[in-house]
Amino acid sequence: MKAVILLPVLLVLCSGHVLKNEERELDWWETTIFYQIYPRSFADSNGDGIGDLNGITSKLEYIKELGVGAIWLSPMFQSPMYDFGYDISDFYAVHDEYGTMEDFEALISKANEHGIKVVLDLVPNHTSNESVWFQEALNGNEKYYNYFVWEDGIIDENGNRQPPNNWRSHFRGSAWEYRDEVGKYYLHQFVVGQPDLNYRNPDVVEEMKNIIRFWLGKGVAGFRVDAVNCLYEVDKNLFGGQYPDEPLSGRVDVDPESHDFLSHIYTKDQEETYGMVYQWRDVFDEFKEKDGLSRVMMTEVYASIQDVVRYFGDDEKVGAQMPFNFDLITDVDASSSAADIKYAVDKFLTYKPVDQGANWVVGNHDNSRMATRYGPSLVDGINMIVLLLPGVGVTYMGEELGMVDGYVSWEDTVDPSGCNTNDPINYVKSSRDPERTPFQWNAEKNAGFSTADRTWLPVAEGYEDLNVEVQRAADKSHMKVYQALADLRQDKVFRYGRYDSLAMNADIFVFRRYFKNVLLLDSVI
């Protein structure tokens, strides 16, 4: 697509007629916009160069100004921060760089005053190797030893100890790490500091349910569940008591240390995973039975569409309300044709159960920013797709402004995905730091993010002209378009209306929403 032209046309075919809402009443999460906040990069309240909870609280009026009704916070639990919060050492505590439990409770209270729901990031697949659980396991505590996945190594022909099999970590290298304290290897599908939890142990299942109950009891309105399709490994008893090697993927563009070198048929998308999600939904619904408020579950799964939609539930059990739809991240970019866009949009709508809603995600903390992938000229058009298609819109902080990836040098790189390449030239292909650079509030020092002399990641270049303050003051801006789209979502045609679309040629994608006597056409070129 070469450029973008937005042509919203509201056609009221019989404008004097008042529409009667004959559709079912929609739940709160079905009509809102979810806004992802990466706490470390959003707003720093104490000048240490790191975003925090009080910083988020101070910016809730901005969230309200956008027309957003729910914020989703990336992990803010206690952590050694090797993977910046996704290595949790205490699931029941707030990370000290981000604040205190009192700060979190104040955030919930202030958000409630603004009518904003708060959703947290649940990381159930693993914990930190600095957690009490793992340290107790190393000290011989049998209960906590069984919280993790342990395996004997293999002695090779030279008498050297080797990992149990060829499984690869998402962060390169073996997914197994040896510990002298127990004389075995533990499984870590992610970084070495993130030992996998053993969901074949009922104690682990109950522990995670208690964690969910704890935070829902604090007033949280739901969870986004991280890496959920990695929860279970194949049952090794089906293979004579030994975990089998995974087959080669056949990809020639990756090296043997890469996660993508293998086809992960034994470490992802196991059948038991869906049942675990259904059990968690039961816990969510315990709270709804008490006060009538639905707690929302959003699942992060990069998998086939057939596997993704199974997280909605089955004929007997309900699962996640929002299995994330990543097709607008994985399937299309600036080089895509209108037909590619149409296919990516229609795919989720086609495969999802007819009684379930869609959702639209174009960016997050793990993927290059939307404005970088699609190009700045398509920012308004992509936001129009996200916010005006049937279903729930999900926005990664800064997408409303058209923020782009920031440059982070090899010396400043902190993301283990980049650091583990040990490649000062090509690290940028793996690092997630560029999409995590600080939020751009104004043209002042550090884009108004922090008063510190040095921020945890450098602020992106060009922030002086691309920030909230500039776009708020402008007659026309990405932010103004975003606000208009958020307001338009409240209309019945977007809440209840039907949808169809057409790729008119290689560059023109048109979709329309219509409800009774109201028709709205949008075209994106």
Short mmCIF file of C-alpha atoms in Angstrom, two decimals:
data_model
loop_
_atom_site.label_atom_id
_atom_site.label_comp_id
_atom_site.label_asym_id
_atom_site.label_seq_id
_atom_site.Cartn_x
_atom_site.Cartn_y
_atom_site.Cartn_z
CA MET A 1 0.00 0.00 0.00
CA LYS A 2 1.52 3.27 -1.11
CA ALA A 3 -0.49 5.71 0.98
CA VAL A 4 -3.60 5.98 3.05
CA ILE A 5 -6.73 7.98 2.46
CA LEU A 6 -9.52 7.81 5.00
CA LEU A 7 -13.02 8.27 3.70
CA PRO A 8 -15.49 7.74 6.51
CA VAL A 9 -19.02 8.32 5.29
CA LEU A 10 -21.99 8.02 7.61
CA LEU A 11 -25.12 7.37 5.63
CA VAL A 12 -28.32 7.65 7.62
CA LEU A 13 -30.90 6.21 5.31
CA CYS A 14 -33.83 7.29 7.42
CA SER A 15 -32.43 9.84 9.83
CA GLY A 16 -35.66 10.64 11.63
CA HIS A 17 -36.12 7.07 12.82
CA VAL A 18 -34.89 6.21 16.31
CA LEU A 19 -33.10 2.88 16.43
CA LYS A 20 -34.38 0.40 18.96
CA ASN A 21 -31.78 -1.74 20.63
CA GLU A 22 -33.10 -5.21 20.00
CA GLU A 23 -29.72 -6.87 20.50
CA ARG A 24 -28.46 -8.44 23.72
CA GLU A 25 -26.86 -6.18 26.29
CA LEU A 26 -23.12 -6.19 25.75
CA ASP A 27 -20.72 -6.80 28.61
CA TRP A 28 -18.29 -4.04 29.62
CA TRP A 29 -15.28 -5.66 27.97
CA GLU A 30 -17.12 -6.04 24.64
CA THR A 31 -17.55 -2.28 24.18
CA THR A 32 -14.30 -0.89 25.55
CA ILE A 33 -10.79 -0.31 24.23
CA PHE A 34 -7.94 -2.07 26.02
CA TYR A 35 -4.77 0.03 26.25
CA GLN A 36 -1.55 -1.84 26.99
CA ILE A 37 0.89 -0.05 29.27
CA TYR A 38 4.47 -1.24 29.63
CA PRO A 39 4.99 0.16 33.15
CA ARG A 40 8.75 0.59 32.86
CA SER A 41 8.32 2.96 29.92
CA PHE A 42 5.10 4.89 30.52
CA ALA A 43 5.69 7.55 33.20
CA ASP A 44 8.37 7.96 35.87
CA SER A 45 7.10 9.71 39.00
CA ASN A 46 10.28 9.70 41.11
CA GLY A 47 13.04 10.58 38.65
CA ASP A 48 14.94 7.28 38.66
CA GLY A 49 14.58 6.76 34.90
CA ILE A 50 12.12 3.90 35.30
CA GLY A 51 8.36 4.12 34.89
CA ASP A 52 6.24 3.21 37.90
CA LEU A 53 2.71 2.78 39.24
CA ASN A 54 2.39 6.33 40.53
CA GLY A 55 3.40 7.53 37.09
CA ILE A 56 0.55 5.53 35.58
CA THR A 57 -1.88 6.89 38.16
CA SER A 58 -0.84 10.45 37.30
CA LYS A 59 -1.71 9.84 33.63
CA LEU A 60 -5.15 8.29 34.02
CA GLU A 61 -6.80 11.50 32.83
CA TYR A 62 -4.94 11.08 29.54
CA ILE A 63 -6.27 7.52 29.24
CA LYS A 64 -9.77 8.85 29.83
CA GLU A 65 -9.19 11.63 27.30
CA LEU A 66 -8.40 9.04 24.63
CA GLY A 67 -11.73 7.29 25.16
CA VAL A 68 -10.11 4.16 26.61
CA GLY A 69 -12.04 2.15 29.18
CA ALA A 70 -9.47 -0.40 30.35
CA ILE A 71 -5.72 -0.51 30.84
CA TRP A 72 -3.68 -3.69 30.71
CA LEU A 73 -0.41 -3.52 32.63
CA SER A 74 2.54 -5.65 31.62
CA PRO A 75 4.00 -7.47 34.66
CA MET A 76 4.54 -5.32 37.72
CA PHE A 77 5.23 -8.16 40.16
CA GLN A 78 8.45 -8.59 42.16
CA SER A 79 11.21 -9.67 39.79
CA PRO A 80 14.99 -9.61 39.34
CA MET A 81 14.13 -8.07 35.94
CA TYR A 82 16.32 -10.32 33.84
CA ASP A 83 13.39 -10.46 31.40
CA PHE A 84 11.88 -7.22 32.73
CA GLY A 85 9.03 -8.62 34.78
CA TYR A 86 8.34 -11.86 32.97
CA ASP A 87 10.64 -13.61 35.46
CA ILE A 88 8.55 -13.32 38.61
CA SER A 89 10.11 -14.01 42.00
CA ASP A 90 6.98 -13.22 44.04
CA PHE A 91 3.54 -13.37 42.42
CA TYR A 92 1.95 -11.73 45.46
CA ALA A 93 4.11 -8.58 45.62
CA VAL A 94 4.68 -5.40 43.61
CA HIS A 95 8.16 -4.92 42.14
CA ASP A 96 9.96 -2.39 44.33
CA GLU A 97 11.12 -0.22 41.39
CA TYR A 98 7.45 0.24 40.45
CA GLY A 99 6.13 1.06 43.90
CA THR A 100 4.29 -0.61 46.74
CA MET A 101 1.06 -2.50 47.24
CA GLU A 102 -0.39 0.75 48.57
CA ASP A 103 0.56 2.45 45.29
CA PHE A 104 -1.18 -0.32 43.37
CA GLU A 105 -4.31 0.00 45.49
CA ALA A 106 -4.27 3.77 44.91
CA LEU A 107 -4.04 3.14 41.16
CA ILE A 108 -7.06 0.84 41.29
CA SER A 109 -9.01 3.40 43.31
CA LYS A 110 -8.20 6.32 41.01
CA ALA A 111 -8.91 4.22 37.92
CA ASN A 112 -12.32 3.34 39.34
CA GLU A 113 -13.04 7.04 39.82
CA HIS A 114 -12.37 7.55 36.12
CA GLY A 115 -14.42 4.53 35.09
CA ILE A 116 -11.31 2.68 33.91
CA LYS A 117 -10.84 -1.04 34.49
CA VAL A 118 -7.38 -2.44 35.29
CA VAL A 119 -6.19 -5.74 33.81
CA LEU A 120 -2.90 -7.38 34.79
CA ASP A 121 -0.45 -9.64 32.99
CA LEU A 122 -0.43 -13.20 34.35
CA VAL A 123 2.74 -15.18 33.62
CA PRO A 124 1.81 -18.75 34.54
CA ASN A 125 4.31 -20.81 32.53
CA HIS A 126 7.34 -20.11 34.68
CA THR A 127 8.75 -18.29 37.65
CA SER A 128 12.13 -16.73 38.41
CA ASN A 129 15.07 -18.85 39.50
CA GLU A 130 15.33 -16.37 42.39
CA SER A 131 11.84 -17.20 43.64
CA VAL A 132 11.38 -18.85 47.03
CA TRP A 133 9.83 -21.80 45.22
CA PHE A 134 12.91 -22.49 43.12
CA GLN A 135 15.36 -21.80 45.92
CA GLU A 136 13.46 -24.23 48.16
CA ALA A 137 13.61 -26.80 45.37
CA LEU A 138 17.40 -26.43 45.24
CA ASN A 139 17.54 -26.85 49.02
CA GLY A 140 15.82 -30.22 48.85
CA ASN A 141 12.24 -29.23 49.67
CA GLU A 142 10.29 -31.98 47.92
CA LYS A 143 7.10 -29.95 47.63
CA TYR A 144 8.79 -27.19 45.68
CA TYR A 145 11.09 -29.55 43.79
CA ASN A 146 7.91 -30.94 42.24
CA TYR A 147 6.83 -27.43 41.20
CA PHE A 148 9.35 -27.64 38.35
CA VAL A 149 10.28 -29.94 35.47
CA TRP A 150 13.50 -31.86 36.19
CA GLU A 151 15.29 -34.45 34.10
CA ASP A 152 18.50 -36.45 34.13
CA GLY A 153 21.10 -35.62 31.55
CA ILE A 154 22.70 -37.88 28.98
CA ILE A 155 26.33 -39.01 29.02
CA ASP A 156 27.82 -38.79 25.53
CA GLU A 157 30.47 -41.05 23.98
CA ASN A 158 33.20 -38.87 25.46
CA GLY A 159 31.83 -39.19 28.97
CA ASN A 160 30.49 -35.63 29.07
CA ARG A 161 27.12 -34.76 30.51
CA GLN A 162 24.65 -33.36 27.97
CA PRO A 163 21.06 -32.03 28.22
CA PRO A 164 18.24 -34.61 28.14
CA ASN A 165 17.22 -33.81 24.56
CA ASN A 166 17.43 -31.21 21.78
CA TRP A 167 14.73 -28.83 23.03
CA ARG A 168 15.53 -25.16 22.37
CA SER A 169 14.76 -22.05 24.39
CA HIS A 170 12.86 -19.13 22.89
CA PHE A 171 16.00 -17.14 23.74
CA ARG A 172 18.42 -19.48 21.91
CA GLY A 173 20.37 -22.46 23.11
CA SER A 174 19.26 -25.44 25.12
CA ALA A 175 16.01 -25.29 27.06
CA TRP A 176 17.71 -27.27 29.86
CA GLU A 177 20.03 -26.00 32.59
CA TYR A 178 21.97 -28.21 35.00
CA ARG A 179 22.00 -27.58 38.75
CA ASP A 180 24.62 -29.26 40.92
CA GLU A 181 22.41 -28.91 44.00
CA VAL A 182 19.99 -31.56 42.73
CA GLY A 183 22.10 -33.26 40.08
CA LYS A 184 19.51 -32.71 37.37
CA TYR A 185 18.52 -30.37 34.57
CA TYR A 186 15.51 -28.08 34.85
CA LEU A 187 13.40 -27.01 31.89
CA HIS A 188 13.28 -23.34 30.86
CA GLN A 189 11.45 -22.69 27.62
CA PHE A 190 12.43 -19.04 27.95
CA VAL A 191 15.55 -17.55 29.58
CA VAL A 192 17.74 -19.54 31.98
CA GLY A 193 16.28 -17.50 34.84
CA GLN A 194 12.73 -18.65 34.06
CA PRO A 195 12.29 -22.29 35.14
CA ASP A 196 9.09 -23.82 33.79
CA LEU A 197 6.38 -24.76 36.25
CA ASN A 198 5.05 -28.32 36.29
CA TYR A 199 1.32 -28.22 35.59
CA ARG A 200 1.07 -31.98 35.96
CA ASN A 201 1.44 -31.27 39.68
CA PRO A 202 -1.95 -30.43 41.30
CA ASP A 203 -0.18 -28.19 43.83
CA VAL A 204 1.03 -25.91 41.01
CA VAL A 205 -2.47 -25.78 39.54
CA GLU A 206 -3.95 -24.73 42.87
CA GLU A 207 -1.14 -22.24 43.55
CA MET A 208 -1.83 -20.40 40.30
CA LYS A 209 -5.55 -20.31 41.03
CA ASN A 210 -4.79 -18.74 44.40
CA ILE A 211 -2.62 -16.10 42.71
CA ILE A 212 -5.51 -15.27 40.39
CA ARG A 213 -7.90 -15.03 43.34
CA PHE A 214 -5.51 -12.76 45.24
CA TRP A 215 -5.33 -10.12 42.52
CA LEU A 216 -8.99 -10.34 41.54
CA GLY A 217 -9.67 -9.71 45.21
CA LYS A 218 -7.59 -6.52 44.92
CA GLY A 219 -10.03 -5.18 42.32
CA VAL A 220 -8.37 -6.32 39.11
CA ALA A 221 -10.86 -6.75 36.24
CA GLY A 222 -9.05 -9.63 34.57
CA PHE A 223 -5.78 -10.91 33.17
CA ARG A 224 -3.90 -11.18 29.92
CA VAL A 225 -2.32 -14.63 30.14
CA ASP A 226 1.23 -14.81 28.81
CA ALA A 227 2.60 -17.65 26.64
CA VAL A 228 -0.28 -19.88 27.61
CA ASN A 229 0.34 -22.50 24.92
CA CYS A 230 3.68 -23.36 26.53
CA LEU A 231 2.11 -24.52 29.82
CA TYR A 232 2.38 -28.24 29.18
CA GLU A 233 5.04 -30.44 27.67
CA VAL A 234 4.16 -33.82 26.25
CA ASP A 235 3.65 -36.55 28.86
CA LYS A 236 7.02 -38.31 28.89
CA ASN A 237 5.38 -41.52 30.06
CA LEU A 238 4.05 -41.87 26.54
CA PHE A 239 7.69 -42.15 25.41
CA GLY A 240 9.06 -44.64 27.89
CA GLY A 241 9.67 -42.06 30.60
CA GLN A 242 12.01 -39.86 28.56
CA TYR A 243 11.17 -36.59 26.81
CA PRO A 244 11.62 -37.08 23.04
CA ASP A 245 13.64 -34.90 20.70
CA GLU A 246 11.64 -32.43 18.62
CA PRO A 247 11.91 -32.70 14.82
CA LEU A 248 13.74 -30.15 12.71
CA SER A 249 11.62 -27.35 11.29
CA GLY A 250 13.39 -27.43 7.94
CA ARG A 251 14.07 -23.70 8.03
CA VAL A 252 17.36 -22.80 6.40
CA ASP A 253 17.34 -19.15 7.49
CA VAL A 254 18.06 -19.91 11.17
CA ASP A 255 20.99 -21.53 12.96
CA PRO A 256 20.81 -24.65 15.17
CA GLU A 257 20.78 -22.59 18.37
CA SER A 258 17.58 -20.80 17.35
CA HIS A 259 14.18 -21.73 18.73
CA ASP A 260 12.88 -21.75 15.16
CA PHE A 261 15.32 -24.50 14.16
CA LEU A 262 12.88 -27.06 15.60
CA SER A 263 9.21 -27.85 15.17
CA HIS A 264 7.76 -27.62 18.67
CA ILE A 265 5.29 -30.46 18.64
CA TYR A 266 6.13 -31.59 22.19
CA THR A 267 6.48 -28.26 24.01
CA LYS A 268 3.57 -26.20 22.67
CA ASP A 269 -0.17 -26.52 22.10
CA GLN A 270 -0.63 -29.67 24.16
CA GLU A 271 -4.20 -30.81 24.68
CA GLU A 272 -4.12 -30.31 28.46
CA THR A 273 -3.54 -26.58 28.02
CA TYR A 274 -7.11 -25.87 26.99
CA GLY A 275 -8.50 -27.59 30.06
CA MET A 276 -6.26 -25.48 32.29
CA VAL A 277 -7.59 -22.29 30.72
CA TYR A 278 -11.14 -23.51 31.28
CA GLN A 279 -10.31 -24.11 34.97
CA TRP A 280 -9.00 -20.55 35.29
CA ARG A 281 -12.18 -19.21 33.74
CA ASP A 282 -14.10 -20.97 36.50
CA VAL A 283 -12.06 -18.98 39.03
CA PHE A 284 -12.81 -15.75 37.17
CA ASP A 285 -16.49 -16.57 37.25
CA GLU A 286 -16.40 -17.19 41.01
CA PHE A 287 -15.99 -13.43 41.37
CA LYS A 288 -18.71 -12.63 38.85
CA GLU A 289 -21.13 -14.73 40.86
CA LYS A 290 -20.39 -12.53 43.88
CA ASP A 291 -20.79 -9.06 42.34
CA GLY A 292 -22.09 -9.47 38.78
CA LEU A 293 -18.94 -8.04 37.13
CA SER A 294 -17.30 -10.17 34.47
CA ARG A 295 -13.55 -10.65 34.80
CA VAL A 296 -11.98 -10.81 31.37
CA MET A 297 -9.35 -13.29 30.23
CA MET A 298 -7.13 -12.50 27.24
CA THR A 299 -4.76 -15.23 26.06
CA GLU A 300 -1.48 -14.73 24.21
CA VAL A 301 -1.03 -17.54 21.71
CA TYR A 302 0.99 -17.42 18.52
CA ALA A 303 -0.38 -20.52 16.82
CA SER A 304 -2.61 -21.66 13.99
CA ILE A 305 -6.03 -20.05 13.88
CA GLN A 306 -7.57 -23.46 14.58
CA ASP A 307 -5.63 -23.71 17.84
CA VAL A 308 -6.21 -20.07 18.82
CA VAL A 309 -10.01 -20.22 18.66
CA ARG A 310 -10.10 -23.31 20.88
CA TYR A 311 -9.26 -21.04 23.80
CA PHE A 312 -12.80 -19.65 23.60
CA GLY A 313 -14.06 -22.93 25.04
CA ASP A 314 -15.87 -26.01 23.82
CA ASP A 315 -19.37 -27.47 23.96
CA GLU A 316 -19.08 -28.04 27.70
CA LYS A 317 -16.75 -25.39 29.13
CA VAL A 318 -16.10 -21.69 28.60
CA GLY A 319 -12.56 -20.36 28.25
CA ALA A 320 -11.06 -16.98 27.47
CA GLN A 321 -13.30 -14.17 26.25
CA MET A 322 -10.42 -12.83 24.15
CA PRO A 323 -7.90 -15.23 22.62
CA PHE A 324 -5.69 -12.60 21.04
CA ASN A 325 -5.91 -12.23 17.28
CA PHE A 326 -2.40 -11.44 16.01
CA ASP A 327 -3.10 -11.72 12.28
CA LEU A 328 -2.58 -7.97 11.75
CA ILE A 329 0.90 -8.42 13.24
CA THR A 330 1.99 -11.73 11.76
CA ASP A 331 0.31 -11.75 8.34
CA VAL A 332 0.54 -8.21 6.96
CA ASP A 333 2.82 -5.17 6.80
CA ALA A 334 3.46 -2.11 4.64
CA SER A 335 4.12 -4.25 1.57
CA SER A 336 0.80 -6.10 1.83
CA SER A 337 -1.95 -5.64 -0.72
CA ALA A 338 -5.57 -4.80 0.00
CA ALA A 339 -6.38 -8.48 -0.57
CA ASP A 340 -3.82 -9.42 2.10
CA ILE A 341 -5.48 -7.03 4.55
CA LYS A 342 -8.91 -8.43 3.75
CA TYR A 343 -7.70 -11.99 4.23
CA ALA A 344 -6.08 -11.17 7.58
CA VAL A 345 -9.24 -9.42 8.80
CA ASP A 346 -11.68 -12.04 7.56
CA LYS A 347 -9.70 -15.04 8.83
CA PHE A 348 -10.43 -14.52 12.51
CA LEU A 349 -14.05 -13.61 11.82
CA THR A 350 -14.43 -16.80 9.80
CA TYR A 351 -12.86 -19.22 12.28
CA LYS A 352 -14.12 -17.87 15.60
CA PRO A 353 -17.30 -19.41 17.07
CA VAL A 354 -20.38 -17.57 15.84
CA ASP A 355 -21.40 -16.63 19.39
CA GLN A 356 -18.00 -15.16 20.31
CA GLY A 357 -16.54 -11.74 19.57
CA ALA A 358 -13.45 -10.77 17.63
CA ASN A 359 -10.52 -8.67 18.80
CA TRP A 360 -7.90 -6.68 16.91
CA VAL A 361 -4.25 -6.30 17.94
CA VAL A 362 -1.61 -4.54 15.82
CA GLY A 363 1.22 -4.10 18.29
CA ASN A 364 2.65 -4.95 21.69
CA HIS A 365 5.88 -4.98 23.67
CA ASP A 366 7.23 -7.96 21.71
CA ASN A 367 6.79 -6.68 18.16
CA SER A 368 8.03 -3.73 16.16
CA ARG A 369 5.66 -0.80 16.50
CA MET A 370 2.70 -0.50 14.17
CA ALA A 371 3.91 2.81 12.67
CA THR A 372 7.30 1.27 11.93
CA ARG A 373 5.90 -1.90 10.35
CA TYR A 374 3.18 -0.24 8.30
CA GLY A 375 4.71 3.19 7.83
CA PRO A 376 3.60 6.51 9.39
CA SER A 377 1.15 7.24 6.57
CA LEU A 378 -0.97 4.24 7.52
CA VAL A 379 -1.32 5.00 11.24
CA ASP A 380 -4.82 6.46 11.04
CA GLY A 381 -5.99 3.78 8.63
CA ILE A 382 -4.77 0.92 10.81
CA ASN A 383 -6.31 2.50 13.92
CA MET A 384 -9.55 2.79 11.98
CA ILE A 385 -9.45 -0.95 11.30
CA VAL A 386 -8.66 -1.77 14.93
CA LEU A 387 -11.37 0.44 16.41
CA LEU A 388 -14.20 0.21 13.88
CA LEU A 389 -14.26 -3.48 12.97
CA PRO A 390 -16.68 -5.68 14.92
CA GLY A 391 -15.16 -6.67 18.23
CA VAL A 392 -12.73 -5.33 20.79
CA GLY A 393 -9.88 -2.95 19.98
CA VAL A 394 -6.50 -3.37 21.70
CA THR A 395 -3.96 -0.53 21.56
CA TYR A 396 -0.31 -0.65 22.57
CA MET A 397 0.72 2.61 24.21
CA GLY A 398 1.83 5.14 21.62
CA GLU A 399 -0.11 3.70 18.69
CA GLU A 400 -2.60 6.52 19.09
CA LEU A 401 0.28 8.93 18.36
CA GLY A 402 2.03 6.95 15.65
CA MET A 403 5.10 6.37 17.83
CA VAL A 404 7.85 4.49 15.99
CA ASP A 405 10.59 2.15 17.15
CA GLY A 406 13.45 3.91 18.87
CA TYR A 407 17.09 3.25 18.07
CA VAL A 408 18.87 1.37 20.86
CA SER A 409 22.60 0.81 20.43
CA TRP A 410 24.29 -2.48 21.24
CA GLU A 411 25.79 -0.83 24.34
CA ASP A 412 22.34 0.25 25.56
CA THR A 413 20.56 -3.01 24.68
CA VAL A 414 19.12 -4.80 27.72
CA ASP A 415 16.56 -7.19 26.25
CA PRO A 416 17.84 -10.78 26.59
CA SER A 417 16.53 -11.57 23.11
CA GLY A 418 19.05 -9.12 21.73
CA CYS A 419 21.83 -9.67 24.25
CA ASN A 420 21.81 -13.45 23.80
CA THR A 421 22.72 -13.11 20.14
CA ASN A 422 26.20 -11.92 21.17
CA ASP A 423 26.15 -10.09 17.85
CA PRO A 424 26.78 -6.31 17.96
CA ILE A 425 25.68 -6.01 14.34
CA ASN A 426 22.59 -8.17 13.89
CA TYR A 427 21.20 -7.96 17.44
CA VAL A 428 18.57 -5.51 16.17
CA LYS A 429 16.79 -8.36 14.38
CA SER A 430 16.07 -10.01 17.73
CA SER A 431 15.95 -7.19 20.28
CA ARG A 432 12.57 -6.00 21.56
CA ASP A 433 14.00 -2.83 23.10
CA PRO A 434 13.08 -0.56 20.14
CA GLU A 435 9.33 -0.99 20.72
CA ARG A 436 9.76 -0.46 24.46
CA THR A 437 11.40 2.98 24.46
CA PRO A 438 9.83 5.59 26.78
CA PHE A 439 6.45 7.12 26.05
CA GLN A 440 6.60 10.56 24.45
CA TRP A 441 4.59 13.09 26.45
CA ASN A 442 6.12 16.40 25.34
CA ALA A 443 9.20 18.07 23.83
CA GLU A 444 10.97 18.51 27.17
CA LYS A 445 13.84 16.46 28.60
CA ASN A 446 13.35 12.72 28.02
CA ALA A 447 10.08 13.47 26.22
CA GLY A 448 8.52 14.28 29.60
CA PHE A 449 8.82 10.63 30.63
CA SER A 450 11.38 11.24 33.38
CA THR A 451 13.55 13.94 34.92
CA ALA A 452 16.47 11.51 35.27
CA ASP A 453 19.78 12.13 33.54
CA ARG A 454 19.58 8.64 32.08
CA THR A 455 16.46 6.58 31.36
CA TRP A 456 16.39 2.78 31.38
CA LEU A 457 16.17 2.87 27.57
CA PRO A 458 16.97 5.93 25.47
CA VAL A 459 14.07 8.04 24.24
CA ALA A 460 13.40 7.71 20.51
CA GLU A 461 14.74 10.42 18.24
CA GLY A 462 12.20 12.90 16.91
CA TYR A 463 10.14 13.02 20.09
CA GLU A 464 10.21 16.82 19.98
CA ASP A 465 7.69 16.73 17.14
CA LEU A 466 5.94 13.44 17.92
CA ASN A 467 4.38 13.60 21.36
CA VAL A 468 1.09 14.02 23.20
CA GLU A 469 1.41 17.75 23.78
CA VAL A 470 2.01 18.54 20.11
CA GLN A 471 -0.81 16.32 18.89
CA ARG A 472 -3.25 17.58 21.50
CA ALA A 473 -2.64 21.17 20.37
CA ALA A 474 -2.82 20.45 16.63
CA ASP A 475 -6.01 20.90 14.63
CA LYS A 476 -5.41 17.52 13.02
CA SER A 477 -3.28 14.72 14.42
CA HIS A 478 -3.18 10.96 14.89
CA MET A 479 -4.35 11.47 18.46
CA LYS A 480 -7.35 13.53 17.35
CA VAL A 481 -8.30 10.84 14.81
CA TYR A 482 -7.95 8.17 17.49
CA GLN A 483 -10.24 10.08 19.85
CA ALA A 484 -12.83 10.48 17.10
CA LEU A 485 -12.70 6.76 16.36
CA ALA A 486 -13.06 5.92 20.05
CA ASP A 487 -16.11 8.15 20.22
CA LEU A 488 -17.57 6.61 17.07
CA ARG A 489 -17.32 3.14 18.64
CA GLN A 490 -20.11 4.09 21.01
CA ASP A 491 -22.62 4.23 18.15
CA LYS A 492 -24.95 1.26 17.73
CA VAL A 493 -23.72 0.63 14.22
CA PHE A 494 -20.31 -0.26 15.64
CA ARG A 495 -21.58 -2.08 18.69
CA TYR A 496 -24.14 -4.23 16.92
CA GLY A 497 -23.69 -3.67 13.21
CA ARG A 498 -22.81 -6.28 10.63
CA TYR A 499 -19.66 -6.17 8.56
CA ASP A 500 -18.54 -6.88 5.05
CA SER A 501 -15.50 -5.86 3.05
CA LEU A 502 -14.00 -5.70 -0.41
CA ALA A 503 -10.50 -5.46 -1.85
CA MET A 504 -11.32 -3.20 -4.79
CA ASN A 505 -7.81 -3.45 -6.24
CA ALA A 506 -4.26 -3.90 -4.95
CA ASP A 507 -4.39 -0.68 -2.93
CA ILE A 508 -8.00 -0.13 -1.85
CA PHE A 509 -9.54 -2.06 1.04
CA VAL A 510 -13.13 -1.09 1.83
CA PHE A 511 -15.25 -2.27 4.69
CA ARG A 512 -18.69 -1.25 5.83
CA ARG A 513 -20.62 -1.53 9.06
CA TYR A 514 -24.39 -1.41 8.98
CA PHE A 515 -27.18 -1.75 11.49
CA LYS A 516 -30.80 -1.47 10.40
CA ASN A 517 -31.11 1.92 8.72
CA VAL A 518 -27.57 3.16 9.37
CA LEU A 519 -24.71 2.35 7.02
CA LEU A 520 -21.13 3.46 7.46
CA LEU A 521 -18.49 3.01 4.77
CA ASP A 522 -14.75 3.19 5.37
CA SER A 523 -12.08 2.81 2.77
CA VAL A 524 -8.38 2.45 3.37
CA ILE A 525 -6.09 2.89 0.36
#
